[in-house]
């Protein structure tokens, strides 16, 4: 029975009612071991009338098997797999070993499971229950957490029971989901439970102590007295040790286990060592071990009090399973695993067979180690790097040859890095480096150490570590060396002036020796060569080479050499060169390739670059949609990329408080991570914001901070120099403006694009005398008017209008300022629009009002759905784009139709 769980039951029943009414909900039920979480889940299942139910429990012994728990959840509903888009269907099939293919991106698997659940819920509401979630394998936890965060309106409920880990999060993948903490029972209910479970005499002092030390924990209340004889319970001679509550419960289980016959103990040990609860496998292993429990009625009855042998083997409590396993002698455990390995089919379940063989091995065994290595390869192919790491590490433990052991430890470290486990990767890397590795393997270890450092913090140490690896690799694998130099440049670009070792100039000089010979260069080779020349010989020398590299990148297939790996560098380079057409094409392809390939890890950066392009072109609405997708991707993946696009978008929209908060956050985070580029970007954004508000002295201070590092960072440098000229001119500090213009002019001339030369012309106008200024303003308007850079064109009209007003030419000023105001208003650039309106008011003019569209009624995500419908995407494609289910897209569309008074997609 459930005692004093009215509040918890009411919350769970409300969740079910919401799901049955068409909404979706997720809930994490937290509490210590034995507090009654499983009983509450059983209550949910008993109340889920009319719902389709899928369930699983995390199993500690299964944590090394990628997607093991997810497979159990999805297996009953895989008949709906055909309804999923092909990339999602392929990813899920590969993850479950149903097909052979490239390792699936785990977030594509997440989208597939979300879509699968939504399809099932079309027929009837779906309730997914996961008990002992702290023991989920990493891949399953990531996917299920991803799905739970993306639920909206599918009629899906997801409930996770997690053992409390104190201040730590036992399942980081579920952090942020709604939680319900399950407390202990109050004393009067605790007494009722103990008395009902132990109808014999109970000494009052023993009862008081059980209640006090159990702290209302139902399992403790039931199990602690079972560890004593009736005489001890009735007379008060039973004693409780000082161990923590879970340990005391486990000790009670061990006492009960110790009273069983040796034959029964051996059977239960085999059941405890078999992770999936397959009764046929347990009985076959028992027969193989020469145990005949079925012939011993007393033993059968005794074991039935602890374990239920039905369609599945179910222990009375998960702690009982672990208590039985831990109580056994090491040799007894090995015998149990040996028997299980012998009866596990190597064709249908090779990984568990290998794992049992490994657990049955004392010492080293190359045959078993090689079998585990094959398991690791299969796990990597299914997209389970954490499981692969566990197999590689156990294989290394069993490897007799020191050199081969080091190689397997290195492979385990690489897998942990891919899984995002930086500390584990470094631990395994240290063990590998203590082994006799080859020269190439040592260079690869250096590279891995650097990549881990770069992943943890985008700065400081990573450039020097990658340089060390690249130099080592030059004599061993020049292609890998060039890739490593490119990674080092990437790290140095992020670190900027905060790098503790070599900067981009030092790395470029070192990379010269590894450049591919002319005529045999791939697109990535050309890109590396251009970057090397650009940072050693200067921007004018590097610009032609980089433009040639971009042409080759744009001409080749997106899946070719440049791939997703260096697309971000190609995009940055196009911005560096002020090449809008290349910038547009590369960012569009970057996003589409990331989406289509299922490799969603690069997607946040791809979306950031694309949003930057939309901001520069004045399409803030599209930039906002991309930012919404960025936030969805970042939330689902648990990544922490710097919010560059959000910061710039807030500035151009004139959202002063939000922008200021983002500047502060970005600066602090960049400082912590050693990411100098982030500090430069935050200062640039602050300067732009202050210039839009007419606070030129504050803008000047921010722009100086952004331009003090004289290492030319491309986009970050020239944008900041533009703001520095603008702020210095506005503050009357002409010398500072002239100095910044000199730096800007050299880069702009080498670029030669209308974007670059238009901005240079505007800046020249700001520091010129009255005789020359007008021609520069006209040049700026003409050049920028030929580009898609609408925001800067509007700013040019604004500054030209201000200059004309100061020259006393009110009629000409009115035309320029009205043009600027109309452009700013149309692009929703509010601070600049206010500035233009204020300038108009000084000449006795009012800004012309602009009619507002009805789209202001829509939420951000609704507006994004509208844009994607406009672009011709289907509901399934929109769902994949926004990391939601097709059912949620339908829900959004119904609300949109109602708000806008339309009845069809065509009208929309």
XYZ file of C-alpha atoms in Angstrom, residues 329-798:
470
model
C 33.584 -14.142 -3.280
C 35.536 -13.047 -6.400
C 35.918 -16.625 -7.643
C 32.186 -17.259 -7.232
C 31.451 -14.188 -9.338
C 33.837 -15.356 -12.037
C 32.154 -18.761 -12.106
C 28.735 -17.108 -12.503
C 29.963 -14.959 -15.396
C 31.705 -17.947 -16.985
C 28.465 -19.931 -16.956
C 26.562 -16.984 -18.444
C 29.192 -16.504 -21.165
C 28.918 -20.151 -22.166
C 25.147 -19.946 -22.692
C 25.029 -16.505 -24.344
C 24.714 -16.735 -28.130
C 27.822 -15.189 -29.752
C 25.888 -14.520 -32.959
C 22.934 -12.609 -31.501
C 24.510 -11.086 -28.391
C 28.302 -10.949 -28.888
C 28.854 -7.912 -26.686
C 27.295 -9.366 -23.531
C 29.048 -12.670 -24.132
C 32.378 -10.865 -24.373
C 31.610 -8.838 -21.272
C 30.771 -11.967 -19.261
C 33.985 -13.603 -20.526
C 35.944 -10.573 -19.383
C 34.339 -10.614 -15.939
C 35.142 -14.323 -15.691
C 38.825 -13.751 -16.401
C 41.408 -13.374 -13.666
C 44.674 -11.950 -14.932
C 45.256 -11.336 -18.639
C 43.862 -13.004 -21.742
C 44.561 -11.672 -25.256
C 41.701 -13.623 -26.837
C 39.146 -12.033 -24.527
C 40.790 -8.620 -24.912
C 40.560 -8.882 -28.705
C 36.890 -9.824 -28.417
C 36.266 -6.758 -26.239
C 38.040 -4.588 -28.798
C 35.578 -5.817 -31.416
C 32.765 -4.881 -29.012
C 34.255 -1.393 -28.767
C 34.331 -1.077 -32.556
C 30.669 -2.110 -32.735
C 29.749 0.418 -30.038
C 31.493 3.196 -31.947
C 29.665 2.179 -35.114
C 26.360 2.482 -33.237
C 27.274 5.917 -31.905
C 28.088 4.826 -28.353
C 31.540 6.293 -27.549
C 31.101 5.938 -23.786
C 30.397 2.217 -24.165
C 33.333 1.883 -26.563
C 35.583 3.491 -23.972
C 34.484 0.977 -21.318
C 35.183 -1.952 -23.656
C 38.585 -0.569 -24.693
C 39.579 0.052 -21.079
C 38.575 -3.447 -19.951
C 40.367 -4.875 -22.979
C 43.492 -3.002 -21.907
C 43.217 -4.502 -18.407
C 43.259 -7.990 -19.932
C 46.044 -7.321 -22.460
C 49.335 -9.080 -21.672
C 51.478 -7.104 -24.152
C 52.421 -3.654 -22.799
C 52.532 -1.954 -26.209
C 49.139 -3.265 -27.255
C 47.741 -2.321 -23.845
C 48.889 1.279 -24.372
C 47.270 1.361 -27.818
C 43.949 0.194 -26.359
C 44.155 2.718 -23.530
C 44.745 5.432 -26.120
C 41.672 4.252 -28.036
C 39.674 4.348 -24.793
C 40.862 7.905 -24.158
C 39.807 8.988 -27.655
C 36.373 7.419 -27.114
C 35.924 9.175 -23.757
C 36.836 12.476 -25.423
C 34.202 11.937 -28.120
C 31.706 11.084 -25.370
C 32.458 14.426 -23.709
C 34.140 12.908 -20.633
C 37.207 15.128 -20.355
C 38.442 13.928 -16.935
C 38.106 10.263 -17.890
C 39.899 10.918 -21.189
C 42.838 12.555 -19.400
C 43.055 9.711 -16.859
C 43.209 7.083 -19.606
C 45.616 9.217 -21.606
C 48.021 9.333 -18.667
C 47.885 5.526 -18.410
C 48.455 5.185 -22.144
C 51.452 7.546 -22.081
C 53.001 5.402 -19.353
C 53.026 2.494 -21.841
C 55.567 1.880 -24.638
C 53.730 3.746 -27.437
C 55.083 4.231 -30.952
C 56.196 7.668 -32.097
C 52.966 8.137 -34.066
C 50.864 7.070 -31.098
C 52.701 9.528 -28.827
C 52.023 12.308 -31.306
C 48.365 11.270 -31.402
C 48.328 11.328 -27.588
C 49.727 14.889 -27.634
C 47.018 15.867 -30.103
C 44.289 14.305 -27.984
C 45.522 16.097 -24.847
C 45.379 19.378 -26.752
C 41.914 18.670 -28.140
C 40.623 17.903 -24.655
C 42.088 21.194 -23.432
C 40.424 23.038 -26.311
C 37.081 21.366 -25.622
C 37.150 22.262 -21.940
C 38.382 25.832 -22.521
C 38.624 27.491 -25.934
C 41.935 29.104 -25.137
C 45.188 29.486 -23.292
C 46.860 26.063 -23.263
C 45.429 24.434 -26.402
C 47.481 26.260 -29.103
C 50.815 25.273 -27.555
C 49.752 21.661 -27.055
C 48.478 21.377 -30.636
C 51.681 22.916 -31.969
C 53.704 20.301 -30.106
C 51.579 17.519 -31.631
C 51.755 19.017 -35.137
C 55.573 19.276 -35.045
C 55.825 15.638 -33.967
C 53.468 14.540 -36.704
C 55.333 16.261 -39.542
C 57.832 13.405 -39.826
C 55.218 10.716 -39.288
C 52.027 11.740 -41.100
C 52.179 15.068 -42.917
C 48.463 15.034 -43.756
C 47.610 14.630 -40.061
C 50.190 17.289 -39.269
C 48.438 19.775 -41.554
C 45.088 18.979 -39.940
C 46.658 19.530 -36.526
C 48.124 22.881 -37.597
C 44.639 23.880 -38.729
C 43.265 22.843 -35.316
C 46.032 24.841 -33.654
C 45.116 27.930 -35.688
C 41.498 27.398 -34.681
C 42.479 27.236 -31.008
C 44.725 30.300 -31.316
C 41.958 32.214 -33.099
C 39.656 31.543 -30.157
C 42.348 32.281 -27.560
C 43.487 35.489 -29.330
C 45.470 37.698 -26.934
C 44.787 35.395 -23.950
C 46.872 32.499 -25.302
C 49.695 31.605 -22.906
C 51.849 30.217 -25.725
C 52.065 30.731 -29.468
C 49.557 32.983 -31.245
C 48.274 32.724 -34.820
C 51.436 34.366 -36.181
C 53.750 31.893 -34.396
C 51.659 28.911 -35.478
C 51.490 30.108 -39.074
C 55.268 30.442 -39.211
C 55.668 26.914 -37.827
C 53.124 25.487 -40.283
C 54.963 26.691 -43.382
C 57.146 23.568 -43.466
C 54.102 21.273 -43.585
C 52.262 23.022 -46.419
C 51.330 20.821 -49.356
C 53.307 21.461 -52.567
C 51.653 23.607 -55.224
C 49.489 21.636 -57.626
C 48.562 18.913 -55.150
C 46.572 21.023 -52.748
C 43.060 20.172 -51.638
C 40.626 22.873 -50.541
C 41.698 22.479 -46.912
C 45.363 22.679 -47.969
C 44.641 25.898 -49.857
C 42.786 27.303 -46.880
C 45.700 26.464 -44.576
C 48.198 28.035 -47.005
C 46.134 31.216 -47.247
C 45.845 31.470 -43.468
C 49.585 30.891 -43.028
C 50.445 33.658 -45.498
C 47.768 35.952 -44.112
C 49.161 35.713 -40.564
C 52.863 35.741 -41.461
C 53.125 38.107 -44.438
C 50.064 40.195 -43.685
C 46.480 40.605 -44.812
C 47.264 42.012 -48.303
C 49.498 39.020 -49.131
C 47.061 36.441 -47.788
C 43.819 37.821 -49.192
C 44.285 36.604 -52.824
C 45.213 33.106 -51.647
C 42.252 32.950 -49.300
C 39.881 34.121 -52.020
C 41.187 31.350 -54.261
C 40.696 28.828 -51.443
C 37.078 29.959 -51.008
C 36.430 29.541 -54.743
C 37.669 25.936 -54.572
C 35.616 25.243 -51.444
C 32.472 26.576 -53.110
C 33.111 24.573 -56.295
C 33.496 21.216 -54.584
C 30.925 18.842 -53.173
C 30.032 19.687 -49.531
C 30.961 16.151 -48.472
C 34.448 16.420 -49.998
C 37.725 17.315 -48.316
C 36.576 20.493 -46.575
C 33.517 18.728 -45.150
C 31.920 19.977 -41.966
C 35.180 19.987 -40.118
C 36.659 23.161 -41.578
C 33.492 24.793 -42.850
C 33.485 27.125 -39.885
C 37.003 28.363 -40.795
C 35.920 28.906 -44.398
C 32.914 30.914 -43.142
C 35.079 32.997 -40.821
C 37.486 33.614 -43.702
C 34.713 34.862 -45.976
C 33.707 37.372 -43.279
C 37.366 38.272 -42.805
C 37.538 39.123 -46.544
C 34.210 41.056 -46.616
C 33.063 38.579 -49.306
C 29.291 38.607 -48.846
C 28.439 36.156 -51.662
C 30.881 33.552 -50.315
C 29.713 34.289 -46.758
C 26.099 33.693 -47.810
C 26.828 30.506 -49.776
C 29.143 28.996 -47.162
C 26.912 29.654 -44.153
C 23.870 28.348 -46.016
C 25.722 25.197 -46.995
C 27.260 24.851 -43.533
C 23.799 24.776 -41.933
C 22.190 22.556 -44.559
C 25.082 20.064 -44.546
C 24.975 19.822 -40.751
C 21.237 19.220 -40.856
C 21.264 16.747 -43.727
C 24.213 14.698 -42.521
C 22.804 14.166 -39.054
C 26.097 15.435 -37.589
C 24.342 17.898 -35.347
C 27.313 18.737 -33.120
C 28.562 21.475 -35.539
C 25.039 22.870 -35.927
C 25.180 25.542 -33.168
C 28.259 27.132 -34.750
C 26.755 26.842 -38.246
C 23.579 28.562 -37.046
C 25.644 31.286 -35.355
C 27.464 32.070 -38.599
C 24.220 32.094 -40.588
C 22.549 34.365 -38.022
C 25.494 36.784 -38.258
C 24.969 36.979 -42.009
C 21.265 37.715 -41.534
C 22.085 40.440 -39.005
C 24.554 42.089 -41.390
C 21.957 41.959 -44.159
C 19.340 43.565 -41.904
C 17.036 40.528 -41.791
C 16.680 40.468 -38.012
C 13.513 38.375 -38.185
C 15.335 35.507 -39.897
C 18.278 35.955 -37.538
C 15.860 35.610 -34.622
C 14.506 32.376 -36.090
C 18.013 30.989 -36.462
C 18.778 32.033 -32.911
C 15.682 30.148 -31.713
C 16.971 27.065 -33.509
C 20.421 27.658 -31.994
C 18.930 27.765 -28.498
C 16.955 24.586 -29.189
C 20.087 22.813 -30.417
C 22.169 24.091 -27.525
C 19.527 23.103 -24.988
C 19.068 19.659 -26.481
C 22.780 18.958 -26.787
C 23.866 20.476 -23.509
C 26.588 22.523 -25.212
C 27.708 25.921 -23.990
C 28.757 27.838 -27.086
C 29.193 31.570 -26.607
C 26.013 33.490 -27.580
C 27.659 35.692 -30.230
C 24.570 35.846 -32.459
C 22.215 36.560 -29.548
C 24.481 39.385 -28.401
C 24.726 41.014 -31.822
C 21.007 40.605 -32.473
C 20.104 42.277 -29.168
C 22.421 45.185 -30.006
C 21.005 45.794 -33.489
C 17.468 45.554 -32.099
C 18.369 48.210 -29.548
C 17.468 45.981 -26.590
C 19.729 47.884 -24.223
C 19.226 45.964 -20.985
C 19.343 42.547 -22.625
C 22.408 43.464 -24.669
C 24.229 44.874 -21.644
C 23.512 41.700 -19.670
C 24.788 39.545 -22.555
C 27.948 41.672 -22.811
C 28.611 41.131 -19.108
C 27.910 37.387 -19.313
C 29.981 36.893 -22.463
C 32.940 38.825 -21.038
C 32.934 36.827 -17.801
C 32.552 33.493 -19.596
C 35.243 34.326 -22.156
C 37.638 35.334 -19.377
C 36.977 32.105 -17.506
C 37.545 29.987 -20.613
C 40.545 31.933 -21.867
C 38.579 32.757 -25.017
C 40.009 36.086 -26.116
C 37.794 36.216 -29.188
C 34.763 36.246 -26.907
C 36.123 39.254 -25.007
C 36.800 41.085 -28.290
C 33.313 40.254 -29.589
C 31.680 41.466 -26.359
C 33.601 44.763 -26.498
C 32.746 45.219 -30.193
C 29.045 44.643 -29.413
C 29.187 47.101 -26.523
C 30.769 49.731 -28.772
C 28.096 49.201 -31.430
C 25.331 49.449 -28.804
C 26.717 52.672 -27.339
C 27.188 54.220 -30.782
C 23.538 53.417 -31.580
C 22.539 55.236 -28.387
C 24.781 58.226 -29.078
C 27.051 57.461 -26.086
C 30.263 58.036 -27.988
C 32.699 58.270 -25.078
C 31.537 54.914 -23.659
C 31.601 53.437 -27.162
C 35.162 54.687 -27.590
C 36.342 52.889 -24.446
C 34.699 49.619 -25.535
C 36.067 49.883 -29.095
C 39.579 50.454 -27.777
C 39.340 47.300 -25.681
C 38.272 45.396 -28.783
C 41.119 46.730 -30.948
C 43.995 46.730 -28.456
C 45.085 43.186 -29.493
C 46.918 44.081 -32.714
C 46.726 40.519 -33.963
C 44.284 41.046 -36.843
C 41.289 38.829 -36.074
C 39.483 39.549 -39.322
C 35.779 40.142 -38.708
C 36.306 41.038 -35.056
C 39.057 43.536 -35.909
C 37.553 45.443 -38.802
C 34.098 45.642 -37.208
C 35.646 47.023 -34.034
C 37.749 49.520 -36.027
C 34.594 50.818 -37.736
C 33.028 51.406 -34.314
C 36.246 52.995 -33.046
C 36.288 55.527 -35.888
C 32.568 56.248 -35.357
C 32.938 56.681 -31.591
C 36.124 58.771 -31.761
C 34.616 61.073 -34.389
C 31.430 61.434 -32.342
C 33.456 62.184 -29.194
C 35.574 64.756 -30.999
C 38.817 62.767 -30.717
C 39.945 63.121 -34.319
C 43.471 61.744 -33.826
C 42.131 58.453 -32.449
C 39.708 58.232 -35.361
C 42.492 58.855 -37.916
C 44.732 56.185 -36.366
C 41.913 53.610 -36.447
C 41.080 54.570 -40.031
C 44.680 53.907 -41.080
C 44.456 50.345 -39.737
C 41.061 49.819 -41.331
C 42.101 51.212 -44.736
C 44.897 48.686 -45.274
C 42.530 45.756 -44.752
C 39.738 47.318 -46.828
C 42.011 48.032 -49.793
C 43.273 44.434 -49.797
C 39.706 43.139 -49.709
C 38.530 45.429 -52.486
C 34.818 44.604 -52.074
C 32.070 47.225 -52.028
C 31.307 46.174 -48.459
C 34.871 46.935 -47.340
C 35.404 50.062 -49.428
C 31.951 51.397 -48.554
C 32.685 51.245 -44.838
C 36.119 52.765 -45.394
C 34.539 55.635 -47.351
C 32.054 56.339 -44.531
C 34.816 56.330 -41.943
C 36.928 58.641 -44.137
C 33.985 61.033 -44.393
C 33.781 61.211 -40.590
C 37.365 62.477 -40.270
C 37.449 64.669 -43.403
C 36.928 68.394 -43.758
C 33.734 69.792 -45.253
C 35.199 69.893 -48.751
C 35.977 66.165 -48.927
C 33.400 64.602 -46.588
C 30.424 64.734 -48.935
C 32.151 62.818 -51.757
C 33.145 60.109 -49.270
C 29.582 59.855 -47.946
C 28.218 59.591 -51.485
C 30.792 56.899 -52.292
C 29.795 54.987 -49.164
C 26.084 55.175 -50.060
C 26.787 54.079 -53.629
C 29.053 51.170 -52.679
C 26.960 49.858 -49.791
C 23.841 50.281 -51.899
C 25.247 47.626 -54.235
C 25.564 45.155 -51.336
C 23.152 43.287 -49.083
C 24.570 44.995 -45.979
C 21.376 46.923 -45.224
C 22.124 47.888 -41.633
C 25.400 49.617 -42.513
C 23.760 51.319 -45.494
C 21.090 52.725 -43.184
C 23.798 53.916 -40.775
C 25.529 55.651 -43.677
C 22.329 57.526 -44.579
C 22.019 58.470 -40.880
